[in-house]
Structure formats: C-alpha cells, structure tokens
mmCIF file of C-alpha atoms and ligand atoms in Angstrom:
data_model
loop_
_atom_site.group_PDB
_atom_site.id
_atom_site.type_symbol
_atom_site.label_atom_id
_atom_site.label_comp_id
_atom_site.label_asym_id
_atom_site.label_seq_id
_atom_site.Cartn_x
_atom_site.Cartn_y
_atom_site.Cartn_z
ATOM 1 C CA UNK P 1 77.520 92.417 131.461
ATOM 2 C CA UNK P 2 73.916 91.495 131.502
ATOM 3 C CA UNK P 3 72.874 87.605 131.989
ATOM 4 C CA UNK P 4 69.918 87.118 129.144
ATOM 5 C CA UNK P 5 67.727 84.300 129.980
ATOM 6 C CA UNK P 6 64.115 83.828 129.527
ATOM 7 C CA UNK P 7 61.293 84.930 131.896
ATOM 8 C CA UNK P 8 61.054 81.410 133.302
ATOM 9 C CA UNK P 9 64.151 80.796 133.700
ATOM 10 C CA UNK P 10 66.420 81.723 136.990
ATOM 11 C CA UNK P 11 68.777 84.509 136.629
ATOM 12 C CA UNK P 12 71.583 82.241 136.953
ATOM 13 C CA UNK P 13 70.944 78.777 137.440
ATOM 14 C CA UNK P 14 68.412 76.201 137.229
ATOM 15 C CA UNK P 15 66.174 77.002 139.976
ATOM 16 C CA UNK P 16 63.343 74.602 141.528
ATOM 17 C CA UNK P 17 61.172 77.460 142.452
ATOM 18 C CA UNK P 18 59.769 77.345 139.099
ATOM 19 C CA UNK P 19 57.901 74.266 140.244
ATOM 20 C CA UNK P 20 55.932 76.391 143.050
ATOM 21 C CA UNK P 21 52.986 78.472 142.659
ATOM 22 C CA UNK P 22 52.880 82.404 142.794
ATOM 23 C CA UNK P 23 51.178 82.194 146.431
ATOM 24 C CA UNK P 24 53.936 79.640 147.217
ATOM 25 C CA UNK P 25 56.743 81.631 146.460
ATOM 26 C CA UNK P 26 55.115 84.567 148.733
ATOM 27 C CA UNK P 27 54.861 81.956 151.510
ATOM 28 C CA UNK P 28 58.404 80.712 151.261
ATOM 29 C CA UNK P 29 59.771 84.098 150.490
ATOM 30 C CA UNK P 30 58.239 85.752 154.177
ATOM 31 C CA UNK P 31 59.635 82.124 155.842
ATOM 32 C CA UNK P 32 63.349 82.617 154.034
ATOM 33 C CA UNK P 33 62.996 86.624 154.507
ATOM 34 C CA UNK P 34 62.687 85.893 158.664
ATOM 35 C CA UNK P 35 65.253 83.366 158.761
ATOM 36 C CA UNK P 36 67.953 85.347 157.151
ATOM 37 C CA UNK P 37 66.911 88.429 158.925
ATOM 38 C CA UNK P 38 70.271 89.187 160.498
ATOM 39 C CA UNK P 39 72.004 88.716 157.114
ATOM 40 C CA UNK P 40 69.969 90.340 154.466
ATOM 41 C CA UNK P 41 68.548 93.532 154.226
ATOM 42 C CA UNK P 42 65.872 94.441 151.492
ATOM 43 C CA UNK P 43 65.923 97.708 149.606
ATOM 44 C CA UNK P 44 62.585 98.480 147.057
ATOM 45 C CA UNK P 45 62.459 101.185 144.856
ATOM 46 C CA UNK P 46 58.877 102.730 144.413
ATOM 47 C CA UNK P 47 58.318 101.285 140.599
ATOM 48 C CA UNK P 48 58.601 97.823 142.011
ATOM 49 C CA UNK P 49 55.675 95.541 141.681
ATOM 50 C CA UNK P 50 53.733 95.074 145.061
ATOM 51 C CA UNK P 51 54.633 91.715 145.539
ATOM 52 C CA UNK P 52 58.068 92.645 145.819
ATOM 53 C CA UNK P 53 57.867 96.035 147.409
ATOM 54 C CA UNK P 54 56.125 93.907 150.372
ATOM 55 C CA UNK P 55 59.475 92.255 151.389
ATOM 56 C CA UNK P 56 61.531 95.656 151.297
ATOM 57 C CA UNK P 57 62.755 96.708 154.621
ATOM 58 C CA UNK P 58 63.440 100.098 152.858
ATOM 59 C CA UNK P 59 61.846 101.840 150.148
ATOM 60 C CA UNK P 60 62.295 105.233 148.536
ATOM 61 C CA UNK P 61 63.287 107.381 145.502
ATOM 62 C CA UNK P 62 66.940 106.898 144.279
ATOM 63 C CA UNK P 63 68.251 109.600 146.485
ATOM 64 C CA UNK P 64 67.158 107.869 149.788
ATOM 65 C CA UNK P 65 68.213 104.139 148.507
ATOM 66 C CA UNK P 66 71.506 105.788 148.022
ATOM 67 C CA UNK P 67 71.685 107.308 151.547
ATOM 68 C CA UNK P 68 70.074 104.072 152.951
ATOM 69 C CA UNK P 69 72.532 101.789 151.262
ATOM 70 C CA UNK P 70 75.765 103.905 152.797
ATOM 71 C CA UNK P 71 74.573 103.246 156.255
ATOM 72 C CA UNK P 72 73.699 99.680 156.080
ATOM 73 C CA UNK P 73 75.842 96.887 157.992
ATOM 74 C CA UNK P 74 74.267 93.407 157.188
ATOM 75 C CA UNK P 75 76.536 91.407 154.760
ATOM 76 C CA UNK P 76 73.815 90.855 152.055
ATOM 77 C CA UNK P 77 71.667 94.159 150.444
ATOM 78 C CA UNK P 78 69.204 92.640 148.215
ATOM 79 C CA UNK P 79 68.524 95.552 145.784
ATOM 80 C CA UNK P 80 65.021 95.249 144.537
ATOM 81 C CA UNK P 81 65.467 98.154 141.709
ATOM 82 C CA UNK P 82 67.617 98.342 138.711
ATOM 83 C CA UNK P 83 71.333 97.928 137.870
ATOM 84 C CA UNK P 84 72.725 101.246 138.242
ATOM 85 C CA UNK P 85 70.896 101.434 141.676
ATOM 86 C CA UNK P 86 72.580 98.227 142.824
ATOM 87 C CA UNK P 87 75.782 99.476 141.328
ATOM 88 C CA UNK P 88 75.284 102.433 143.445
ATOM 89 C CA UNK P 89 74.699 100.697 146.325
ATOM 90 C CA UNK P 90 78.040 98.415 145.853
ATOM 91 C CA UNK P 91 80.046 101.650 145.690
ATOM 92 C CA UNK P 92 78.454 103.253 148.864
ATOM 93 C CA UNK P 93 78.804 99.861 150.966
ATOM 94 C CA UNK P 94 81.924 98.440 152.653
ATOM 95 C CA UNK P 95 83.942 96.296 150.918
ATOM 96 C CA UNK P 96 82.890 93.023 152.914
ATOM 97 C CA UNK P 97 79.345 93.673 152.011
ATOM 98 C CA UNK P 98 77.498 91.894 149.006
ATOM 99 C CA UNK P 99 74.790 93.802 146.705
ATOM 100 C CA UNK P 100 72.293 91.536 144.965
ATOM 101 C CA UNK P 101 70.233 92.303 142.165
ATOM 102 C CA UNK P 102 67.684 89.515 141.897
ATOM 103 C CA UNK P 103 67.488 89.680 137.905
ATOM 104 C CA UNK P 104 70.502 90.898 136.017
ATOM 105 C CA UNK P 105 68.530 91.859 133.415
ATOM 106 C CA UNK P 106 67.180 94.688 135.278
ATOM 107 C CA UNK P 107 68.556 97.682 133.487
ATOM 108 C CA UNK P 108 67.362 101.000 132.575
ATOM 109 C CA UNK P 109 67.028 101.809 128.814
ATOM 110 C CA UNK P 110 67.909 105.600 129.499
ATOM 111 C CA UNK P 111 71.561 104.670 131.602
ATOM 112 C CA UNK P 112 71.938 102.757 128.532
ATOM 113 C CA UNK P 113 71.837 105.895 126.352
ATOM 114 C CA UNK P 114 74.998 107.220 127.314
ATOM 115 C CA UNK P 115 78.506 105.252 127.162
ATOM 116 C CA UNK P 116 81.832 105.763 128.669
ATOM 117 C CA UNK P 117 83.375 106.010 125.014
ATOM 118 C CA UNK P 118 80.872 108.243 123.710
ATOM 119 C CA UNK P 119 81.475 110.425 126.736
ATOM 120 C CA UNK P 120 85.095 110.504 126.567
ATOM 121 C CA UNK P 121 84.919 111.620 123.216
ATOM 122 C CA UNK P 122 82.124 114.313 123.560
ATOM 123 C CA UNK P 123 84.207 115.706 126.402
ATOM 124 C CA UNK P 124 87.529 115.884 124.284
ATOM 125 C CA UNK P 125 85.544 118.228 121.768
ATOM 126 C CA UNK P 126 83.813 120.069 124.339
ATOM 127 C CA UNK P 127 87.187 120.820 125.753
ATOM 128 C CA UNK P 128 88.471 121.804 122.534
ATOM 129 C CA UNK P 129 85.589 124.351 121.780
ATOM 130 C CA UNK P 130 85.526 126.441 124.740
ATOM 131 C CA UNK P 131 87.978 128.090 127.096
ATOM 132 C CA UNK P 132 85.288 128.523 130.078
ATOM 133 C CA UNK P 133 85.147 125.602 132.630
ATOM 134 C CA UNK P 134 82.583 122.975 132.120
ATOM 135 C CA UNK P 135 81.245 121.040 135.047
ATOM 136 C CA UNK P 136 80.035 117.527 134.337
ATOM 137 C CA UNK P 137 77.149 116.521 136.518
ATOM 138 C CA UNK P 138 75.309 113.040 135.540
ATOM 139 C CA UNK P 139 71.819 111.739 136.800
ATOM 140 C CA UNK P 140 72.565 108.745 138.982
ATOM 141 C CA UNK P 141 70.666 106.895 136.337
ATOM 142 C CA UNK P 142 73.678 105.857 134.461
ATOM 143 C CA UNK P 143 76.389 102.970 134.785
ATOM 144 C CA UNK P 144 79.298 103.226 137.236
ATOM 145 C CA UNK P 145 82.061 103.978 134.462
ATOM 146 C CA UNK P 146 80.098 107.362 133.936
ATOM 147 C CA UNK P 147 79.584 108.197 137.646
ATOM 148 C CA UNK P 148 83.644 107.492 137.355
ATOM 149 C CA UNK P 149 84.032 109.970 134.672
ATOM 150 C CA UNK P 150 82.186 112.743 136.775
ATOM 151 C CA UNK P 151 84.462 111.713 139.726
ATOM 152 C CA UNK P 152 87.738 112.457 137.791
ATOM 153 C CA UNK P 153 86.692 115.624 136.528
ATOM 154 C CA UNK P 154 85.474 117.555 139.150
ATOM 155 C CA UNK P 155 81.813 117.005 138.774
ATOM 156 C CA UNK P 156 79.084 115.476 140.726
ATOM 157 C CA UNK P 157 75.963 112.739 140.623
ATOM 158 C CA UNK P 158 72.171 114.169 140.819
ATOM 159 C CA UNK P 159 69.249 112.489 141.273
ATOM 160 C CA UNK P 160 65.668 113.967 140.508
ATOM 161 C CA UNK P 161 65.324 114.962 144.085
ATOM 162 C CA UNK P 162 68.213 117.047 144.359
ATOM 163 C CA UNK P 163 69.133 118.512 140.670
ATOM 164 C CA UNK P 164 68.534 121.927 141.662
ATOM 165 C CA UNK P 165 70.792 121.954 144.332
ATOM 166 C CA UNK P 166 73.582 120.130 142.481
ATOM 167 C CA UNK P 167 73.068 122.272 139.242
ATOM 168 C CA UNK P 168 73.748 125.620 141.628
ATOM 169 C CA UNK P 169 76.778 124.061 142.825
ATOM 170 C CA UNK P 170 78.135 123.353 139.432
ATOM 171 C CA UNK P 171 77.536 126.880 138.336
ATOM 172 C CA UNK P 172 79.578 128.264 141.152
ATOM 173 C CA UNK P 173 82.787 125.813 140.316
ATOM 174 C CA UNK P 174 82.150 126.587 136.321
ATOM 175 C CA UNK P 175 80.679 128.416 133.641
ATOM 176 C CA UNK P 176 79.097 125.585 131.963
ATOM 177 C CA UNK P 177 77.317 122.241 131.891
ATOM 178 C CA UNK P 178 77.462 118.768 130.310
ATOM 179 C CA UNK P 179 74.737 116.878 131.740
ATOM 180 C CA UNK P 180 74.024 113.563 130.841
ATOM 181 C CA UNK P 181 72.571 111.014 130.403
ATOM 182 C CA UNK P 182 68.546 112.541 130.451
ATOM 183 C CA UNK P 183 68.258 115.919 128.460
ATOM 184 C CA UNK P 184 64.485 115.970 130.275
ATOM 185 C CA UNK P 185 65.934 116.296 134.133
ATOM 186 C CA UNK P 186 68.467 118.695 132.771
ATOM 187 C CA UNK P 187 66.221 120.927 130.599
ATOM 188 C CA UNK P 188 63.295 121.041 132.934
ATOM 189 C CA UNK P 189 65.534 122.055 135.863
ATOM 190 C CA UNK P 190 67.881 124.538 134.423
ATOM 191 C CA UNK P 191 64.622 126.050 132.928
ATOM 192 C CA UNK P 192 63.319 126.170 136.550
ATOM 193 C CA UNK P 193 66.425 127.988 137.593
ATOM 194 C CA UNK P 194 65.791 130.753 135.332
ATOM 195 C CA UNK P 195 68.475 129.531 132.222
ATOM 196 C CA UNK P 196 66.363 130.131 128.737
ATOM 197 C CA UNK P 197 66.000 127.489 126.247
ATOM 198 C CA UNK P 198 68.163 129.078 124.136
ATOM 199 C CA UNK P 199 71.176 128.971 126.458
ATOM 200 C CA UNK P 200 70.694 125.213 126.059
ATOM 201 C CA UNK P 201 71.616 122.650 123.359
ATOM 202 C CA UNK P 202 71.442 119.137 122.966
ATOM 203 C CA UNK P 203 74.565 117.069 122.343
ATOM 204 C CA UNK P 204 73.406 113.666 120.157
ATOM 205 C CA UNK P 205 76.059 111.107 120.519
ATOM 206 C CA UNK P 206 74.535 109.368 117.233
ATOM 207 C CA UNK P 207 75.955 112.303 114.953
ATOM 208 C CA UNK P 208 79.049 113.786 114.047
ATOM 209 C CA UNK P 209 80.620 116.226 116.845
ATOM 210 C CA UNK P 210 77.210 115.679 118.616
ATOM 211 C CA UNK P 211 75.646 117.675 115.663
ATOM 212 C CA UNK P 212 76.835 120.839 117.501
ATOM 213 C CA UNK P 213 79.713 123.245 116.115
ATOM 214 C CA UNK P 214 82.460 124.118 118.272
ATOM 215 C CA UNK P 215 80.566 128.055 118.171
ATOM 216 C CA UNK P 216 77.171 126.424 119.730
ATOM 217 C CA UNK P 217 79.345 124.726 122.430
ATOM 218 C CA UNK P 218 81.086 127.836 123.301
ATOM 219 C CA UNK P 219 77.684 129.789 123.329
ATOM 220 C CA UNK P 220 75.681 127.574 125.411
ATOM 221 C CA UNK P 221 75.512 127.814 129.242
ATOM 222 C CA UNK P 222 74.016 124.015 129.417
ATOM 223 C CA UNK P 223 74.720 121.244 127.011
ATOM 224 C CA UNK P 224 72.190 118.267 127.423
ATOM 225 C CA UNK P 225 72.940 114.633 126.345
ATOM 226 C CA UNK P 226 70.626 113.221 124.008
ATOM 227 C CA UNK P 227 69.249 110.793 126.418
ATOM 228 C CA UNK P 228 65.529 110.141 127.498
ATOM 229 C CA UNK P 229 63.296 107.815 129.927
ATOM 230 C CA UNK P 230 61.031 105.773 126.965
ATOM 231 C CA UNK P 231 58.652 105.202 129.753
ATOM 232 C CA UNK P 232 58.316 108.820 130.464
ATOM 233 C CA UNK P 233 57.905 110.004 127.497
ATOM 234 C CA UNK P 234 54.231 108.187 127.303
ATOM 235 C CA UNK P 235 53.035 111.339 129.258
ATOM 236 C CA UNK P 236 52.283 114.205 126.998
ATOM 237 C CA UNK P 237 51.370 117.996 127.262
ATOM 238 C CA UNK P 238 47.946 117.110 125.337
ATOM 239 C CA UNK P 239 47.135 114.781 127.879
ATOM 240 C CA UNK P 240 47.394 117.200 130.595
ATOM 241 C CA UNK P 241 45.244 119.947 128.259
ATOM 242 C CA UNK P 242 42.581 117.132 127.334
ATOM 243 C CA UNK P 243 42.445 116.907 131.639
ATOM 244 C CA UNK P 244 42.658 120.549 132.221
ATOM 245 C CA UNK P 245 39.505 121.223 129.786
ATOM 246 C CA UNK P 246 37.242 118.486 130.573
ATOM 247 C CA UNK P 247 38.494 117.829 134.544
ATOM 248 C CA UNK P 248 39.460 121.079 135.773
ATOM 249 C CA UNK P 249 38.943 119.231 139.420
ATOM 250 C CA UNK P 250 41.938 117.245 138.957
ATOM 251 C CA UNK P 251 45.446 118.432 139.230
ATOM 252 C CA UNK P 252 48.430 117.002 137.315
ATOM 253 C CA UNK P 253 51.644 116.187 138.991
ATOM 254 C CA UNK P 254 54.475 114.511 136.716
ATOM 255 C CA UNK P 255 57.910 112.882 137.092
ATOM 256 C CA UNK P 256 61.250 115.548 135.853
ATOM 257 C CA UNK P 257 61.916 113.015 133.175
ATOM 258 C CA UNK P 258 58.616 114.032 131.311
ATOM 259 C CA UNK P 259 59.510 116.332 128.260
ATOM 260 C CA UNK P 260 59.406 119.690 128.542
ATOM 261 C CA UNK P 261 56.043 120.618 127.279
ATOM 262 C CA UNK P 262 54.563 118.136 129.525
ATOM 263 C CA UNK P 263 56.012 119.503 132.659
ATOM 264 C CA UNK P 264 55.161 122.661 131.895
ATOM 265 C CA UNK P 265 51.526 122.105 130.981
ATOM 266 C CA UNK P 266 51.101 120.091 134.461
ATOM 267 C CA UNK P 267 50.519 121.846 137.869
ATOM 268 C CA UNK P 268 53.472 120.116 139.651
ATOM 269 C CA UNK P 269 56.464 118.025 139.117
ATOM 270 C CA UNK P 270 58.762 115.962 141.279
ATOM 271 C CA UNK P 271 60.876 112.974 142.198
ATOM 272 C CA UNK P 272 58.758 109.900 142.922
ATOM 273 C CA UNK P 273 59.330 110.607 146.776
ATOM 274 C CA UNK P 274 58.061 114.211 146.240
ATOM 275 C CA UNK P 275 54.751 113.047 143.989
ATOM 276 C CA UNK P 276 54.265 110.564 146.747
ATOM 277 C CA UNK P 277 54.529 113.084 149.602
ATOM 278 C CA UNK P 278 52.496 115.673 147.881
ATOM 279 C CA UNK P 279 49.530 113.232 147.270
ATOM 280 C CA UNK P 280 49.866 112.189 151.039
ATOM 281 C CA UNK P 281 49.577 115.716 152.118
ATOM 282 C CA UNK P 282 46.325 116.612 150.446
ATOM 283 C CA UNK P 283 43.106 116.574 151.800
ATOM 284 C CA UNK P 284 40.541 113.702 151.133
ATOM 285 C CA UNK P 285 38.905 114.247 148.349
ATOM 286 C CA UNK P 286 41.631 115.497 146.081
ATOM 287 C CA UNK P 287 41.982 114.255 142.513
ATOM 288 C CA UNK P 288 45.351 113.482 141.061
ATOM 289 C CA UNK P 289 46.428 112.743 137.490
ATOM 290 C CA UNK P 290 50.059 111.086 138.009
ATOM 291 C CA UNK P 291 52.669 111.071 135.084
ATOM 292 C CA UNK P 292 54.795 108.360 136.478
ATOM 293 C CA UNK P 293 55.289 104.800 136.390
ATOM 294 C CA UNK P 294 52.089 102.648 137.009
ATOM 295 C CA UNK P 295 53.005 100.518 139.866
ATOM 296 C CA UNK P 296 53.512 103.786 141.865
ATOM 297 C CA UNK P 297 50.473 105.559 140.577
ATOM 298 C CA UNK P 298 48.317 102.185 141.385
ATOM 299 C CA UNK P 299 49.722 101.710 145.065
ATOM 300 C CA UNK P 300 49.246 105.459 145.669
ATOM 301 C CA UNK P 301 45.614 104.634 144.505
ATOM 302 C CA UNK P 302 45.207 101.889 146.960
ATOM 303 C CA UNK P 303 47.008 103.457 149.612
ATOM 304 C CA UNK P 304 44.642 106.842 149.568
ATOM 305 C CA UNK P 305 40.962 105.408 148.848
ATOM 306 C CA UNK P 306 39.680 108.707 149.698
ATOM 307 C CA UNK P 307 41.722 110.406 146.994
ATOM 308 C CA UNK P 308 41.076 109.762 143.350
ATOM 309 C CA UNK P 309 44.474 108.858 141.938
ATOM 310 C CA UNK P 310 45.018 107.951 138.174
ATOM 311 C CA UNK P 311 47.798 107.786 135.435
ATOM 312 C CA UNK P 312 48.054 110.447 133.562
ATOM 313 C CA UNK P 313 48.578 108.073 130.624
ATOM 314 C CA UNK P 314 45.436 105.957 129.279
ATOM 315 C CA UNK P 315 48.167 103.525 128.333
ATOM 316 C CA UNK P 316 50.282 101.686 131.113
ATOM 317 C CA UNK P 317 53.649 103.286 131.584
ATOM 318 C CA UNK P 318 55.037 100.273 132.647
ATOM 319 C CA UNK P 319 59.139 100.381 133.501
ATOM 320 C CA UNK P 320 59.665 96.622 131.950
ATOM 321 C CA UNK P 321 63.185 96.470 133.209
ATOM 322 C CA UNK P 322 62.099 97.301 136.900
ATOM 323 C CA UNK P 323 59.260 94.807 136.323
ATOM 324 C CA UNK P 324 61.780 92.081 135.967
ATOM 325 C CA UNK P 325 62.815 91.435 139.470
ATOM 326 C CA UNK P 326 59.917 89.275 140.219
ATOM 327 C CA UNK P 327 59.355 87.420 143.554
ATOM 328 C CA UNK P 328 60.637 84.127 142.425
ATOM 329 C CA UNK P 329 63.905 85.420 141.621
ATOM 330 C CA UNK P 330 64.029 87.227 144.914
ATOM 331 C CA UNK P 331 63.314 83.573 146.503
ATOM 332 C CA UNK P 332 65.982 82.120 144.269
ATOM 333 C CA UNK P 333 68.559 84.775 145.338
ATOM 334 C CA UNK P 334 67.718 84.299 149.404
ATOM 335 C CA UNK P 335 68.243 80.423 148.854
ATOM 336 C CA UNK P 336 71.345 80.767 147.246
ATOM 337 C CA UNK P 337 72.664 83.246 150.350
ATOM 338 C CA UNK P 338 70.994 80.296 152.635
ATOM 339 C CA UNK P 339 73.281 77.683 150.914
ATOM 340 C CA UNK P 340 76.110 79.966 150.821
ATOM 341 C CA UNK P 341 76.515 80.319 147.404
ATOM 342 C CA UNK P 342 75.495 83.798 146.921
ATOM 343 C CA UNK P 343 74.275 84.707 142.838
ATOM 344 C CA UNK P 344 73.447 87.860 141.075
ATOM 345 C CA UNK P 345 76.353 89.716 142.765
ATOM 346 C CA UNK P 346 76.781 93.610 141.769
ATOM 347 C CA UNK P 347 80.398 94.232 141.759
ATOM 348 C CA UNK P 348 82.224 97.758 140.690
ATOM 349 C CA UNK P 349 85.667 97.411 140.058
ATOM 350 C CA UNK P 350 88.027 99.166 142.293
ATOM 351 C CA UNK P 351 89.210 101.753 140.611
ATOM 352 C CA UNK P 352 85.980 102.796 138.926
ATOM 353 C CA UNK P 353 84.259 102.550 142.255
ATOM 354 C CA UNK P 354 86.871 104.684 143.811
ATOM 355 C CA UNK P 355 85.972 107.390 141.572
ATOM 356 C CA UNK P 356 82.366 107.298 141.359
ATOM 357 C CA UNK P 357 82.483 107.454 145.152
ATOM 358 C CA UNK P 358 84.045 110.748 144.569
ATOM 359 C CA UNK P 359 81.116 111.757 142.653
ATOM 360 C CA UNK P 360 78.638 110.279 145.087
ATOM 361 C CA UNK P 361 80.029 111.694 148.128
ATOM 362 C CA UNK P 362 80.364 114.869 146.569
ATOM 363 C CA UNK P 363 76.501 114.704 145.827
ATOM 364 C CA UNK P 364 75.380 113.342 149.390
ATOM 365 C CA UNK P 365 77.536 116.538 150.916
ATOM 366 C CA UNK P 366 75.580 118.998 148.987
ATOM 367 C CA UNK P 367 72.230 117.532 149.214
HETATM 368 P P1 13P X 401 63.512 108.609 141.327
HETATM 369 O O1 13P X 401 64.546 109.362 142.178
HETATM 370 O O2 13P X 401 62.510 109.901 141.175
HETATM 371 O O3 13P X 401 63.019 107.695 142.042
HETATM 372 O O4 13P X 401 63.445 108.327 140.189
HETATM 373 C C1 13P X 401 64.048 107.447 139.660
HETATM 374 C C2 13P X 401 63.722 106.844 138.102
HETATM 375 O O5 13P X 401 64.386 106.218 137.581
HETATM 376 C C3 13P X 401 62.463 107.385 137.520
HETATM 377 O O6 13P X 401 62.371 106.847 136.234
HETATM 378 FE FE1 SF4 X 402 65.397 104.005 133.646
HETATM 379 FE FE2 SF4 X 402 63.027 105.087 132.840
HETATM 380 FE FE3 SF4 X 402 62.894 102.375 133.932
HETATM 381 FE FE4 SF4 X 402 63.593 104.802 135.454
HETATM 382 S S1 SF4 X 402 61.523 104.511 134.442
HETATM 383 S S2 SF4 X 402 64.420 103.061 135.402
HETATM 384 S S3 SF4 X 402 64.595 105.925 133.993
HETATM 385 S S4 SF4 X 402 63.659 103.228 132.214
#
C-alpha cells in the first residue's frame, strides 16, 4: 500500500529536514552516509536525479541492481529507484537485511497495469482456450505478487537486458508465451527473434476476456499484456524520421519500452546499461539522440562533453515516480536508521517472496 503525502512532507513522519536548505541537505547526507557506512549500502537506478545518484554505491539497470542486491551483506539496503525494484531487492536479500525505499510513493505506472486478480483470470481463460503449454514471463517491472505467479507456474522474470535469452528459454519449455505487463518490450524482443507480428495478440484486461476469442489465443504464439510505460510513449517514429531527414549525422538509440514503430525506425535499442555502454564506446564527436528517461540522457550528455547527446523528444520525458526519491527523503531515511527506528521498509510476505524467488533465481541462472 503506497503512503500518499504531500511533496513537502516526510515519507512517514514529520521531518526536521524540512528546515534545511537543499544545499544543507546534501552536506548532511554526505556526513551521515560516511557515519553509517558499515550499516547502509545505497543502490541507485540510472533514472535517479544527479543529487541522489551521487550517493549510490552501486548504480545500474534493473538486472544489474537485482544481481548486486543478491550479493550485499550490510544490514540496510537503501534503494533509490522504484517500488518493484525495492521489492526485488527484499526478495533476493537475507531475512535479517532491510530494504528501504526513501519515498514510498515511488511506484511504476507500468507495473500498476497488471494485478494478480486480472492475471489469474486471464490465465484460467488461456488454459481453457488451448492445449498447448503456455510459459508466463513477466518483465521485472511488476509487483511481487506477479513474480510469485510466474514462479508458481513454471515461468521466469526478465529485464530489458536479458529478455531475448529468457524468451528463448521459454520456447524450449513450452509452445506459447504469455508476456506481461509491457506489450512493447515483449513485441520488440519477439519480433527481433524472428516471430512475426501476426503471431502475436494483445490481451487487454479492461475488455471482456481480454478482447480475444479462444481461437485467437489458440492460434497465437505470443500473448502480450496491454501494458506500457507512459514515459517511453513520449518517443515516436516521426521524431526519428524527422531527425534522420534533418540530422543524418545523428544516431538514434532508444529503450525497448518504446513502441514498435519507434524501435524499428531507430538505429539501435537496448536497456539503460546498453544505451550507456554504447555511447561510452562511441568515438569522440559521435552524435546521439536518445529515447529514454531524461535524467539518464542529461547525465550522459554531461559525462561525454566531446559527444553530442540529446533527448529524441523535444518534451521532457521524466519518470515522475523515480523523481519522487529526493535527497531530503534519503536524509530522513538515513536519520531514522541512525535512531534505530528505520522507516519506509519494503517487506514482501514470506509466501509471495518464496515463489517470486524461484522466478528470480530462474532468471539469474539463465542470464
Ligand atoms: P532498465 O532495466 O533498462 O534499467 O529499465 C528499467 C525501467 O524501468 C525502464 O523504464
Ligand atoms: Fe516504470 Fe516507465 Fe518509470 Fe520505468 S520509466 S520506472 S517503466 S514508469
């Protein structure tokens, strides 16, 4: 359950940090982080704002952060990212470690597009529509209850870094794929692997029986869930076409959460780490239009002043939920640990965690 509160209030309790200026908050954070360095490790996703990411001991994409979380030994893991990432970390860490999300409102709108009841209902309908074996694959951007569904039903989790390998594995295990919640990652990856668009259908949980007949389900190779990332829908194929016409010297690289037409029009696509590594390896003078969240694009532009790096979209494609993690809330969370009254702990119940772990470990063992 997310804790709703005003931007100027603390995540859980009134905080004296409100009296500090933004600069003072950063100074205090440097001090307290050093003071608690044996107790607290900070993880930060690439989309976090610079004032937060500077405190991260580990940065990365979703896959890297999940791997890092499984190897940590400090008692507190401060997760600067979104709710599903903190849940994943909790599932992969030991029982006596505590994962903290500095602002409990930091969710993911795509993850909210699939819930356990809808998935259970869809699954039952799909099983009754075909005798072929369906393997469920969930993008890591989902609630733990969905990860546990996948663990209990012979499936796996994937991230944008390993979707191809996980889908290849799934087709060795069964004949059909149910991929949720992101239709775009599913479609883009399957198409890349040689599956044609007419072998894919979209199940829309807002429609009666997903808007699909049993025949359509039986005929399809891939059933995609009607979910998407609203941030990445800000990038369009026409933006790519315009750039190709007006700036043929610029390479376009996008995240696979962008829609099919945009990914097809772009020169390249991949996870946040793939994008970072590709730009890192490009020679000085390279020019890149990047289709992903603005904090990462701006950071890359600052890091490589010898390259021209800008957002593919003229509008700011900001993940507002990632942005909810502010230095002020980070400081409040550190102070609460110092006082032995930790706040904003993310704890997945034991049963859900056990089944989710099966699916996560399956993923980590494949790639
Ligand atoms: P990555 O796994 O590529 O970091 O993506 C996470 C995410 O939420 C992208 O919107
Ligand atoms: Fe979720 Fe999109 Fe934000 Fe990623 S960018 S965390 S998918 S809302």
